[in-house]
Short mmCIF file of C-alpha atoms in Angstrom, two decimals:
data_model
loop_
_atom_site.label_atom_id
_atom_site.label_comp_id
_atom_site.label_asym_id
_atom_site.label_seq_id
_atom_site.Cartn_x
_atom_site.Cartn_y
_atom_site.Cartn_z
CA MET A 27 0.81 0.17 0.02
CA GLY A 28 1.68 3.37 -0.48
CA PHE A 29 1.97 6.49 1.68
CA PRO A 30 -0.81 8.99 1.78
CA LYS A 31 0.76 11.93 -0.21
CA LYS A 32 -0.48 14.58 1.79
CA ILE A 33 1.71 12.92 5.29
CA LYS A 34 5.66 14.91 4.54
CA LYS A 35 8.42 12.49 5.50
CA LYS A 36 10.60 14.39 6.63
CA ILE A 37 10.43 18.85 7.74
CA ASP A 38 13.10 21.03 6.34
CA LEU A 39 14.27 22.92 9.52
CA VAL A 40 16.37 25.00 7.51
CA PRO A 41 14.39 25.71 4.73
CA ASP A 42 15.79 26.04 0.95
CA LYS A 43 17.39 29.08 -0.66
CA ILE A 44 15.08 30.51 -3.86
CA LEU A 45 15.36 33.16 -6.68
CA LEU A 46 18.24 36.14 -5.45
CA ASP A 47 19.41 34.51 -2.48
CA ARG A 48 19.83 30.99 -3.58
CA ARG A 49 21.69 32.36 -6.55
CA GLU A 50 23.97 34.53 -4.07
CA GLN A 51 24.00 31.23 -2.35
CA LEU A 52 25.55 29.29 -5.57
CA LEU A 53 27.90 32.93 -5.45
CA ASP A 54 28.78 32.13 -2.13
CA TYR A 55 29.80 27.75 -2.48
CA ILE A 56 32.16 28.80 -5.34
CA THR A 57 34.94 31.31 -3.34
CA GLU A 58 34.07 28.49 -0.56
CA ASP A 59 37.06 28.15 1.99
CA GLY A 60 39.59 30.41 -0.56
CA THR A 61 39.64 34.10 -1.72
CA TYR A 62 37.67 36.05 -3.93
CA LEU A 63 38.09 33.54 -6.23
CA PRO A 64 37.35 31.45 -8.68
CA LYS A 65 38.96 27.50 -8.13
CA SER A 66 40.58 26.08 -10.87
CA ILE A 67 38.80 23.25 -12.86
CA LEU A 68 41.01 20.96 -14.52
CA HIS A 69 41.14 18.21 -16.13
CA GLU A 70 41.83 16.74 -13.60
CA ASP A 71 39.00 17.87 -11.36
CA LEU A 72 37.21 16.79 -13.96
CA ASP A 73 37.56 13.68 -13.80
CA LEU A 74 37.42 13.39 -9.83
CA GLY A 75 34.20 15.02 -9.81
CA MET A 76 32.58 11.86 -12.44
CA LEU A 77 34.34 9.62 -9.91
CA GLU A 78 32.48 10.95 -7.22
CA PHE A 79 29.25 11.41 -9.18
CA VAL A 80 29.70 7.56 -9.92
CA LYS A 81 30.83 6.46 -6.50
CA ASN A 82 28.21 8.46 -4.56
CA ASP A 83 25.17 8.98 -7.09
CA LEU A 84 25.56 5.82 -8.98
CA SER A 85 25.27 3.75 -6.14
CA THR A 86 24.03 0.71 -6.32
CA VAL A 87 22.93 -2.33 -3.86
CA VAL A 88 21.98 -5.86 -4.19
CA SER A 89 20.41 -8.39 -1.83
CA GLY A 90 22.40 -6.40 1.06
CA LYS A 91 26.07 -5.49 -0.91
CA LYS A 92 26.55 -2.50 -2.12
CA ILE A 93 28.89 -3.36 -5.88
CA SER A 94 32.82 -2.48 -6.15
CA THR A 95 33.15 1.42 -7.61
CA ILE A 96 36.15 1.77 -8.51
CA ASP A 97 37.50 4.66 -7.91
CA ILE A 98 40.17 5.96 -10.05
CA ILE A 99 40.69 5.72 -13.89
CA ILE A 100 42.64 3.38 -14.81
CA THR A 101 45.73 4.61 -16.82
CA THR A 102 49.03 2.82 -17.88
CA GLN A 103 50.68 3.00 -14.78
CA ASN A 104 49.62 -0.81 -13.55
CA TRP A 105 50.29 -0.84 -9.56
CA ALA A 106 48.13 2.11 -9.50
CA GLN A 107 45.17 -0.45 -11.40
CA PHE A 108 46.87 -2.53 -8.17
CA ALA A 109 46.59 -0.19 -5.22
CA GLU A 110 42.83 0.55 -5.98
CA THR A 111 41.47 -2.37 -6.48
CA TRP A 112 43.28 -4.88 -4.28
CA ASN A 113 40.59 -5.14 -1.72
CA PHE A 114 37.85 -6.83 -3.94
CA THR A 115 39.71 -8.82 -6.10
CA ASP A 116 40.13 -13.17 -5.46
CA LEU A 117 43.03 -15.91 -5.16
CA ASP A 118 44.63 -14.85 -9.10
CA GLU A 119 44.55 -11.00 -7.88
CA ASN A 120 41.71 -10.93 -10.69
CA ILE A 121 38.86 -8.24 -10.19
CA ASN A 122 35.66 -9.75 -8.42
CA PRO A 123 32.73 -9.08 -10.21
CA PRO A 124 30.60 -7.16 -9.59
CA PHE A 125 32.26 -4.41 -10.49
CA ILE A 126 31.68 -1.00 -11.91
CA ALA A 127 35.00 0.73 -13.36
CA THR A 128 34.83 4.72 -14.67
CA VAL A 129 37.36 4.77 -18.21
CA ARG A 130 37.88 8.01 -19.36
CA ASN A 131 38.36 8.86 -23.32
CA PRO A 132 41.99 9.60 -23.76
CA ASP A 133 39.91 13.11 -26.39
CA VAL A 134 39.16 16.00 -24.78
CA LYS A 135 37.61 17.43 -27.55
CA PHE A 136 35.66 21.47 -27.71
CA GLY A 137 32.79 21.72 -25.08
CA THR A 138 28.76 21.47 -26.43
CA ASN A 139 27.88 23.68 -23.11
CA PRO A 140 25.83 26.62 -25.31
CA ALA A 141 26.24 29.26 -22.11
CA LEU A 142 30.13 28.63 -23.26
CA LYS A 143 30.41 27.61 -26.79
CA TYR A 144 30.02 31.33 -27.95
CA ASN A 145 31.69 33.09 -26.83
CA ILE A 146 33.92 36.98 -27.42
CA PRO A 147 38.14 35.86 -29.44
CA ASN A 148 40.74 36.33 -27.87
CA LYS A 149 41.05 35.35 -24.55
CA LYS A 150 39.01 38.65 -22.84
CA MET A 151 39.29 39.34 -19.66
CA PHE A 152 36.34 39.63 -17.23
CA TYR A 153 35.14 42.11 -14.17
CA TYR A 154 34.46 39.65 -11.60
CA ALA A 155 34.81 41.66 -8.64
CA LYS A 156 36.00 43.86 -6.60
CA VAL A 157 38.19 42.86 -3.32
CA PRO A 158 38.37 46.43 -0.79
CA THR A 159 41.76 46.79 0.42
CA TRP A 160 43.84 48.55 2.96
CA ASP A 161 48.06 49.01 2.53
CA GLY A 162 47.62 51.35 6.13
CA ASN A 163 46.83 54.66 4.61
CA ARG A 164 44.11 55.10 2.22
CA LYS A 165 41.50 52.11 1.99
CA GLY A 166 41.49 51.08 -1.62
CA MET A 167 40.14 48.05 -3.94
CA ASP A 168 41.74 45.50 -5.91
CA ILE A 169 39.79 44.81 -9.78
CA TYR A 170 39.57 41.07 -10.32
CA LYS A 171 38.68 40.59 -13.58
CA ILE A 172 39.21 36.21 -14.68
CA PRO A 173 38.83 34.88 -18.34
CA GLN A 174 35.58 33.59 -19.87
CA PRO A 175 35.50 29.33 -19.41
CA VAL A 176 36.50 27.37 -21.76
CA PRO A 177 34.34 24.80 -22.80
CA VAL A 178 35.30 20.96 -22.78
CA ASP A 179 33.27 17.69 -24.17
CA ILE A 180 34.48 14.55 -21.47
CA THR A 181 33.09 11.11 -22.84
CA PHE A 182 33.11 8.70 -19.51
CA ASN A 183 32.67 4.72 -20.26
CA VAL A 184 31.07 3.74 -16.71
CA LYS A 185 31.93 -0.28 -17.17
CA ILE A 186 29.73 -2.68 -14.67
CA PHE A 187 31.00 -6.31 -14.83
CA CYS A 188 29.29 -8.90 -13.02
CA ASN A 189 27.76 -12.42 -13.36
CA ARG A 190 23.93 -11.69 -12.25
CA MET A 191 20.16 -10.14 -14.21
CA THR A 192 19.38 -8.37 -11.36
CA GLU A 193 22.56 -6.98 -10.35
CA LEU A 194 22.90 -5.89 -13.96
CA ASN A 195 19.32 -4.28 -13.26
CA ALA A 196 20.05 -2.61 -10.29
CA PHE A 197 22.20 -0.42 -12.21
CA ASN A 198 20.29 0.08 -15.09
CA LYS A 199 17.58 1.31 -12.85
CA VAL A 200 19.74 3.35 -10.79
CA VAL A 201 21.35 5.34 -14.28
CA VAL A 202 17.67 6.10 -15.61
CA SER A 203 15.89 7.11 -13.24
CA LYS A 204 19.20 9.21 -11.41
CA PHE A 205 19.20 10.11 -15.95
CA ALA A 206 15.47 10.51 -16.29
CA SER A 207 15.84 14.00 -16.52
CA ARG A 208 18.58 13.35 -19.95
CA GLN A 209 20.88 15.22 -17.83
CA ALA A 210 22.47 14.53 -14.28
CA TYR A 211 25.35 17.20 -12.12
CA THR A 212 27.99 16.72 -10.33
CA PHE A 213 29.42 20.04 -7.99
CA ILE A 214 33.49 20.45 -8.98
CA LYS A 215 34.24 23.17 -6.31
CA GLY A 216 31.27 25.12 -6.26
CA HIS A 217 30.16 24.42 -10.28
CA TYR A 218 27.29 22.23 -11.13
CA ILE A 219 28.91 20.41 -13.94
CA PRO A 220 26.07 18.73 -16.26
CA ILE A 221 26.55 15.64 -16.92
CA ILE A 222 24.29 13.67 -20.18
CA LEU A 223 23.52 10.12 -20.83
CA GLU A 224 24.12 9.96 -24.48
CA ASN A 225 23.95 5.83 -24.94
CA VAL A 226 23.64 2.69 -23.16
CA SER A 227 26.04 -0.56 -25.27
CA ASP A 228 26.62 -4.61 -24.30
CA GLU A 229 30.20 -6.44 -24.11
CA SER A 230 29.18 -8.95 -22.72
CA VAL A 231 31.81 -12.33 -22.35
CA LEU A 232 29.16 -14.76 -23.70
CA ASP A 233 31.35 -17.72 -25.62
CA LEU A 234 31.12 -20.76 -24.54
CA GLU A 235 33.87 -22.40 -23.47
CA LYS A 236 34.83 -18.87 -21.76
CA ARG A 237 33.54 -17.73 -18.68
CA LYS A 238 30.47 -15.71 -18.81
CA TYR A 239 30.50 -12.91 -17.91
CA TYR A 240 28.13 -8.83 -17.66
CA ILE A 241 29.70 -5.70 -19.13
CA GLN A 242 27.80 -3.05 -19.92
CA ASP A 243 29.28 0.03 -20.96
CA TYR A 244 26.86 4.19 -19.82
CA SER A 245 27.96 6.49 -21.91
CA PHE A 246 28.02 9.64 -20.58
CA THR A 247 29.14 13.08 -22.03
CA MET A 248 30.41 15.33 -19.42
CA LEU A 249 29.54 19.10 -20.16
CA GLY A 250 33.00 21.08 -18.22
CA PHE A 251 34.93 23.40 -18.35
CA LEU A 252 38.47 24.95 -17.28
CA ILE A 253 39.21 27.29 -15.56
CA ASP A 254 42.94 27.99 -15.15
CA GLU A 255 44.03 30.56 -11.83
CA LYS A 256 47.09 31.45 -13.63
CA GLU A 257 45.29 33.23 -16.43
CA PHE A 258 43.68 35.74 -12.84
CA GLU A 259 44.59 39.26 -13.45
CA VAL A 260 43.92 41.44 -10.12
CA TYR A 261 45.32 44.71 -9.71
CA PRO A 262 44.41 47.71 -7.53
CA ALA A 263 41.45 49.65 -8.68
CA ILE A 264 42.09 53.75 -8.65
CA ASN A 265 42.37 54.86 -4.87
CA ARG A 266 43.15 58.60 -5.21
CA ILE A 267 42.05 61.29 -7.22
CA LEU A 268 44.53 64.49 -8.35
CA GLN A 269 41.87 66.95 -10.53
CA MET A 270 44.21 68.95 -12.99
CA VAL A 271 43.10 72.14 -14.45
CA GLU A 272 45.18 74.46 -17.45
CA VAL A 273 44.15 78.01 -18.09
CA VAL A 274 45.96 80.32 -20.53
CA PRO A 275 45.88 83.68 -18.41
CA PRO A 276 44.90 85.98 -21.15
CA LYS A 277 47.38 88.59 -21.89
CA ARG A 278 47.10 92.77 -20.62
CA LYS A 279 49.07 95.88 -20.73
CA ARG A 280 51.27 96.66 -18.37
CA GLN A 281 49.47 100.18 -16.56
CA LYS A 282 52.14 102.58 -15.26
CA PHE A 283 52.05 102.80 -11.80
CA ILE A 284 51.78 105.45 -10.85
CA VAL A 285 53.22 105.90 -6.74
CA PRO A 286 50.09 107.05 -4.29
CA ASP A 287 50.85 109.52 -1.35
CA LEU A 288 49.74 107.00 1.21
CA ARG A 289 49.61 109.19 3.68
CA ASP A 290 46.56 109.71 5.93
CA THR A 291 44.58 107.90 3.10
CA ASP A 292 42.57 104.80 2.09
CA PHE A 293 44.18 103.42 -1.33
CA TYR A 294 43.34 99.73 -3.05
CA PHE A 295 46.44 96.41 -3.17
CA THR A 296 44.62 95.78 -6.53
CA TYR A 297 45.10 91.78 -7.27
CA LEU A 298 45.08 91.44 -11.21
CA ASN A 299 44.15 88.25 -13.16
CA GLY A 300 46.77 86.13 -12.47
CA LEU A 301 48.04 88.65 -10.21
CA THR A 302 48.12 87.15 -6.37
CA THR A 303 51.47 89.30 -4.43
CA LEU A 304 51.96 93.28 -4.12
CA SER A 305 54.49 94.83 -2.46
CA GLN A 306 54.97 99.14 -1.57
CA LYS A 307 57.35 101.05 -0.05
CA PHE A 308 56.37 103.49 3.00
CA ASP A 309 58.69 106.39 3.49
CA PHE A 310 56.94 107.01 6.96
CA ASN A 311 56.52 106.04 9.67
CA ALA A 312 52.59 104.42 9.78
CA ASP A 313 49.80 102.53 10.94
CA LEU A 314 47.93 100.08 8.09
CA THR A 315 44.72 98.54 9.12
CA PHE A 316 43.13 96.30 5.62
CA GLY A 317 39.52 96.08 5.42
CA ASP A 318 37.07 95.83 2.88
CA LEU A 319 38.24 92.42 1.34
CA ILE A 320 37.12 91.69 -3.01
CA ASN A 321 38.24 88.01 -3.42
CA VAL A 322 40.08 87.63 -1.18
CA GLU A 323 40.47 83.98 1.17
CA THR A 324 43.18 84.95 2.98
CA TYR A 325 46.28 87.11 2.48
CA TYR A 326 50.13 87.04 4.25
CA VAL A 327 51.82 89.86 5.76
CA TYR A 328 55.28 90.35 5.01
CA VAL A 329 56.85 93.52 6.24
CA ASN A 330 61.13 93.92 4.54
CA ASN A 331 59.71 90.00 2.96
CA GLU A 332 59.52 88.27 6.55
CA TYR A 333 56.66 86.86 7.85
CA PHE A 334 54.28 88.59 9.07
CA GLY A 335 50.92 87.10 9.91
CA GLU A 336 48.49 86.55 8.42
CA ASN A 337 45.69 88.34 7.97
CA SER A 338 46.60 90.68 10.69
CA PRO A 339 44.49 93.54 11.29
CA LEU A 340 46.62 96.41 11.61
CA VAL A 341 50.21 96.63 10.60
CA PHE A 342 52.82 99.40 11.65
CA VAL A 343 55.56 100.28 9.47
CA ASN A 344 58.98 102.42 10.03
CA ASN A 345 60.42 104.22 6.72
CA GLY A 346 61.53 102.98 4.50
CA ASP A 347 60.06 99.76 5.05
CA THR A 348 58.08 97.23 2.38
CA VAL A 349 55.00 95.99 3.18
CA SER A 350 54.44 92.66 0.27
CA ILE A 351 50.90 91.19 0.51
CA THR A 352 50.40 87.85 -0.87
CA ILE A 353 46.48 86.58 -1.72
CA ARG A 354 45.22 83.93 -1.87
CA LYS A 355 42.25 84.31 -4.56
CA ILE A 356 38.67 82.97 -4.53
CA ASP A 357 37.71 82.87 -7.49
CA ASP A 358 41.19 82.05 -9.57
CA ASN A 359 39.58 83.30 -13.37
CA GLU A 360 38.04 86.90 -10.79
CA ASP A 361 40.70 90.52 -9.96
CA SER A 362 41.37 91.05 -6.22
CA LYS A 363 41.46 93.73 -3.74
CA ILE A 364 42.69 95.37 -0.54
CA MET A 365 41.77 98.16 1.15
CA VAL A 366 44.45 99.49 3.14
CA THR A 367 43.95 102.30 5.56
CA SER A 368 47.19 104.24 5.69
CA LYS A 369 47.42 106.64 9.90
CA LEU A 370 50.74 109.16 9.79
CA ILE A 371 52.30 108.26 12.57
CA MET B 926 12.26 -53.36 -23.98
CA ASN B 927 15.49 -51.90 -26.00
CA ARG B 928 16.57 -54.07 -28.42
CA LYS B 929 21.12 -54.81 -28.89
CA VAL B 930 22.14 -55.82 -31.50
CA PRO B 931 25.62 -57.83 -30.90
CA ILE B 932 28.68 -55.71 -32.29
CA ASN B 933 31.25 -56.99 -34.15
CA ARG B 934 33.11 -54.59 -35.69
CA LEU B 935 36.27 -55.47 -36.00
CA SER B 936 36.63 -58.36 -34.09
CA LYS B 937 38.04 -60.18 -37.20
CA PHE B 938 41.40 -58.70 -34.72
CA PHE B 939 40.93 -56.95 -31.80
CA GLY B 940 37.83 -58.78 -30.08
CA ASP B 941 36.71 -57.90 -26.80
CA LYS B 942 38.96 -59.73 -24.66
CA ASP B 943 41.41 -56.88 -26.49
CA PHE B 944 39.54 -53.99 -26.01
CA SER B 945 39.45 -55.25 -22.14
CA LEU B 946 42.76 -55.74 -22.57
CA GLU B 947 43.81 -51.72 -23.42
CA LEU B 948 41.14 -49.98 -21.24
CA GLU B 949 42.55 -52.24 -18.20
CA MET B 950 45.91 -50.49 -19.23
CA GLY B 951 44.85 -46.83 -19.68
CA GLN B 952 42.75 -47.34 -16.49
CA GLU B 953 45.48 -48.77 -13.93
CA TRP B 954 48.30 -45.80 -15.48
CA LEU B 955 45.34 -43.57 -15.41
CA TYR B 956 44.81 -44.91 -11.18
CA GLY B 957 47.79 -45.93 -10.50
CA ASP B 958 50.57 -43.80 -12.52
CA MET B 959 48.66 -41.19 -12.99
CA ASN B 960 46.26 -40.03 -10.64
CA PHE B 961 44.79 -36.73 -10.74
CA THR B 962 41.60 -36.24 -8.95
CA LEU B 963 38.52 -34.24 -8.88
CA VAL B 964 35.82 -33.36 -6.84
CA LEU B 965 32.74 -32.85 -8.50
CA TYR B 966 29.37 -30.86 -7.05
CA GLN B 967 26.82 -32.03 -8.81
CA ILE B 968 23.60 -28.74 -8.94
CA ASP B 969 20.31 -30.21 -6.78
CA GLN B 970 18.39 -28.65 -9.47
CA SER B 971 14.94 -29.77 -6.08
CA LYS B 972 16.29 -27.19 -3.80
CA THR B 973 18.61 -24.33 -5.44
CA LYS B 974 16.40 -22.02 -4.71
CA LYS B 975 15.88 -19.84 -8.19
CA SER B 976 15.16 -16.90 -10.05
CA ASN B 977 12.45 -17.85 -11.79
CA VAL B 978 12.41 -14.88 -15.02
CA TYR B 979 16.63 -16.05 -14.85
CA GLY B 980 16.72 -19.57 -13.17
CA GLU B 981 19.46 -17.35 -11.59
CA VAL B 982 20.57 -18.16 -7.55
CA GLU B 983 23.07 -15.17 -5.11
CA GLU B 984 26.36 -15.46 -4.28
CA ASP B 985 26.86 -18.93 -2.56
CA GLY B 986 22.96 -19.74 -3.41
CA ILE B 987 23.85 -22.72 -4.89
CA VAL B 988 22.85 -26.43 -3.82
CA TYR B 989 24.44 -29.37 -4.41
CA LYS B 990 24.63 -32.71 -4.08
CA THR B 991 26.87 -34.62 -1.82
CA PRO B 992 30.71 -33.84 -3.60
CA VAL B 993 32.26 -37.56 -5.85
CA GLU B 994 35.27 -37.26 -6.05
CA PHE B 995 36.42 -38.98 -9.78
CA LYS B 996 39.52 -39.47 -11.51
CA GLY B 997 39.99 -38.51 -14.85
CA TYR B 998 43.35 -37.08 -17.54
CA VAL B 999 43.57 -33.55 -16.80
CA ARG B 1000 45.21 -30.95 -18.80
CA VAL B 1001 44.80 -27.08 -17.69
CA MET B 1002 45.68 -24.31 -20.40
CA GLU B 1003 47.42 -21.78 -20.44
CA PRO B 1004 45.83 -18.24 -18.68
CA GLN B 1005 45.25 -15.45 -21.21
CA ASN B 1006 46.40 -12.43 -20.43
CA GLU B 1007 44.29 -9.82 -21.21
CA ASN B 1008 41.33 -7.14 -20.36
CA LEU B 1009 38.22 -6.64 -19.61
CA GLY B 1010 35.62 -6.48 -21.98
CA SER B 1011 37.11 -2.37 -23.99
CA THR B 1012 39.08 -1.29 -20.11
CA LYS B 1013 42.42 -1.26 -19.83
CA LEU B 1014 41.69 -3.10 -16.60
CA ARG B 1015 43.76 -6.05 -15.97
CA ASN B 1016 42.27 -10.25 -16.07
CA LEU B 1017 44.26 -13.16 -16.34
CA GLU B 1018 42.21 -15.32 -17.14
CA PRO B 1019 42.93 -19.09 -16.19
CA GLY B 1020 42.97 -21.99 -18.21
CA ASN B 1021 40.03 -24.08 -18.99
CA ILE B 1022 40.58 -27.43 -17.68
CA GLN B 1023 39.94 -30.48 -20.06
CA ILE B 1024 38.89 -34.16 -18.35
CA SER B 1025 38.85 -36.66 -20.12
CA VAL B 1026 37.65 -39.76 -18.50
CA TYR B 1027 36.54 -43.30 -18.32
CA ILE B 1028 32.68 -44.19 -18.33
CA SER B 1029 33.04 -46.61 -16.90
CA GLU B 1030 34.75 -44.86 -13.49
CA LEU B 1031 31.34 -42.80 -14.25
CA GLU B 1032 29.24 -45.75 -14.01
CA GLU B 1033 30.88 -47.86 -10.58
CA LEU B 1034 30.01 -44.26 -9.33
CA GLY B 1035 26.82 -44.05 -9.70
CA ILE B 1036 27.15 -40.38 -11.12
CA ASP B 1037 26.61 -38.08 -14.27
CA ILE B 1038 28.03 -35.42 -15.01
CA LYS B 1039 26.27 -32.21 -17.10
CA TYR B 1040 26.14 -29.05 -18.62
CA GLY B 1041 26.62 -26.87 -15.44
CA ASP B 1042 27.66 -29.22 -13.32
CA TYR B 1043 31.03 -27.11 -11.00
CA ILE B 1044 34.23 -29.42 -10.73
CA GLY B 1045 36.94 -28.25 -7.94
CA TYR B 1046 40.51 -29.16 -8.54
CA TYR B 1047 43.06 -29.17 -6.02
CA GLU B 1048 46.17 -27.64 -7.37
CA THR B 1049 48.52 -27.01 -4.20
CA GLU B 1050 46.87 -28.63 -0.77
CA SER B 1051 45.06 -25.57 0.00
CA ARG B 1052 44.57 -23.70 -3.08
CA VAL B 1053 40.75 -25.52 -4.91
CA ARG B 1054 39.90 -23.86 -8.15
CA TYR B 1055 36.06 -24.78 -9.19
CA TYR B 1056 35.38 -24.74 -12.30
CA THR B 1057 31.60 -24.97 -14.57
CA VAL B 1058 31.32 -27.48 -17.22
CA VAL B 1059 30.65 -25.46 -20.35
CA ASN B 1060 31.34 -29.31 -22.84
CA ASP B 1061 29.59 -32.66 -20.79
CA GLY B 1062 31.51 -34.59 -23.24
CA LYS B 1063 28.09 -36.72 -23.78
CA VAL B 1064 28.25 -36.85 -28.28
CA THR B 1065 31.11 -39.91 -28.16
CA SER B 1066 30.98 -40.64 -31.00
CA ASP B 1067 34.35 -39.83 -32.81
CA ASN B 1068 36.81 -41.94 -33.13
CA LYS B 1069 38.99 -40.60 -30.75
CA HIS B 1070 36.53 -41.28 -27.90
CA THR B 1071 35.66 -45.63 -29.80
CA TYR B 1072 39.05 -46.54 -29.57
CA GLY B 1073 38.73 -46.97 -33.68
CA GLY B 1074 35.44 -47.08 -33.78
CA VAL B 1075 34.76 -50.21 -31.08
CA TYR B 1076 33.18 -49.12 -28.17
CA PRO B 1077 32.97 -45.17 -26.49
CA TYR B 1078 34.85 -45.66 -23.22
CA TYR B 1079 36.04 -41.79 -22.42
CA ARG B 1080 34.32 -38.47 -21.98
CA THR B 1081 36.44 -35.60 -22.62
CA ILE B 1082 34.85 -32.69 -20.61
CA ILE B 1083 35.67 -29.40 -20.62
CA ALA B 1084 35.26 -26.71 -17.95
CA SER B 1085 35.61 -23.01 -17.75
CA PRO B 1086 36.55 -21.25 -14.11
CA VAL B 1087 34.61 -20.12 -11.65
CA LYS B 1088 34.32 -16.61 -9.82
CA ASP B 1089 34.08 -16.99 -6.25
CA ASN B 1090 31.68 -15.07 -6.40
CA GLU B 1091 29.24 -17.62 -8.35
CA PHE B 1092 30.79 -20.15 -6.94
CA ARG B 1093 33.42 -21.70 -3.58
CA GLY B 1094 31.96 -25.13 -2.69
CA ASN B 1095 30.47 -23.63 0.47
#
């Protein structure tokens, strides 16, 4: 009797994330346990991902016993095969069925994953992340750029060796159920890599005068991609702005300077455009007071080229002193004036 | 009742007595000098629980009758170093065993070697290899098995090695 559908068999204590949260979670997987950058995914990682997929997702149990899996890709190193299979060999040190082996075709073709197949040529680098930095004095940013991953198609043949039809059936059920939606995914360094079931074929040895056993071959294509950390670029972003403005001052005819009589009188230091310092020699003792600043932010008073003060309201000058006033303008493009009142002592 | 027809082939120069003498000499050589001993495990079809669809049994699920020792002339073929299927998984496949056994021996022991029965052959004191019969040699009409056409007198059995998970004498 079937279990009533309305009864939940288990309740998730932590609800699954959806929408934006889920997308952020996927991004977090990619950078988990590392830098801000994704980790390299090379051929070896893809192979390992397939082995993990076969071991975990295609695990098959028959009569209470799990079918052994060879956890390496068989290569030309014979000792490695022995080292991996010694625990389920017979007295002849042949591998005892039933077992599952994963064979990778040595040729890796350019990928057909539509998400990666069409790309911008010359491995253009793309912005990936902006990471804050601190060098002890200044805050800054590092820009992380990575190239578009290179798609690859890897063909794997997962073979079951057994001598009972029930074992074939059990494994077939697991595989076909897993790939009911055409493709399944393996999880490699934070990325979900699709695997497609291409074909099922039979290589069974059923000769009359030989040991009979079944071999069934499930051909899978992994739509993987390669990411190499060595190709990543990290460079500092802008952390200080220096703005430069070039101004061409207008040429004006120099005005004839007439020495005014400065005793007990008010006069102006007039700073034309581009001029910031004016000097005046006094032939008498006087008190100078400054007022009525036009387009002047700050002025500095020098007596006989010695600094007297900033924004000084009163300056005493002796006969023969030269007073220089340097100003800082509010608007550099406009003329400035300072009214000076001279009182003879 | 089956009719019996006297066999008079070759009787002028190779009669029953000659045939019996040759047979006794051969048995003396096989049992006395060669002395290859094998163990026959006959499947008990009625007690073995098998799948209704595939006729398979689970590991150690084969029930056999009381094992019987018999003697025969043994030739074990060379093992073959090969890949398993199209993989690079190496497998040193043991060779078949070919057993020549006197029909009279089987009649005396009251046994028959049938297709699918298992035969154990001790390679050392502690190591036995099991084989399954792939050719029970029941057709003995050829000249070789009839001593030039007189009577069938021995059978040639061919058996292939089996893995432990199929049969291991338990």
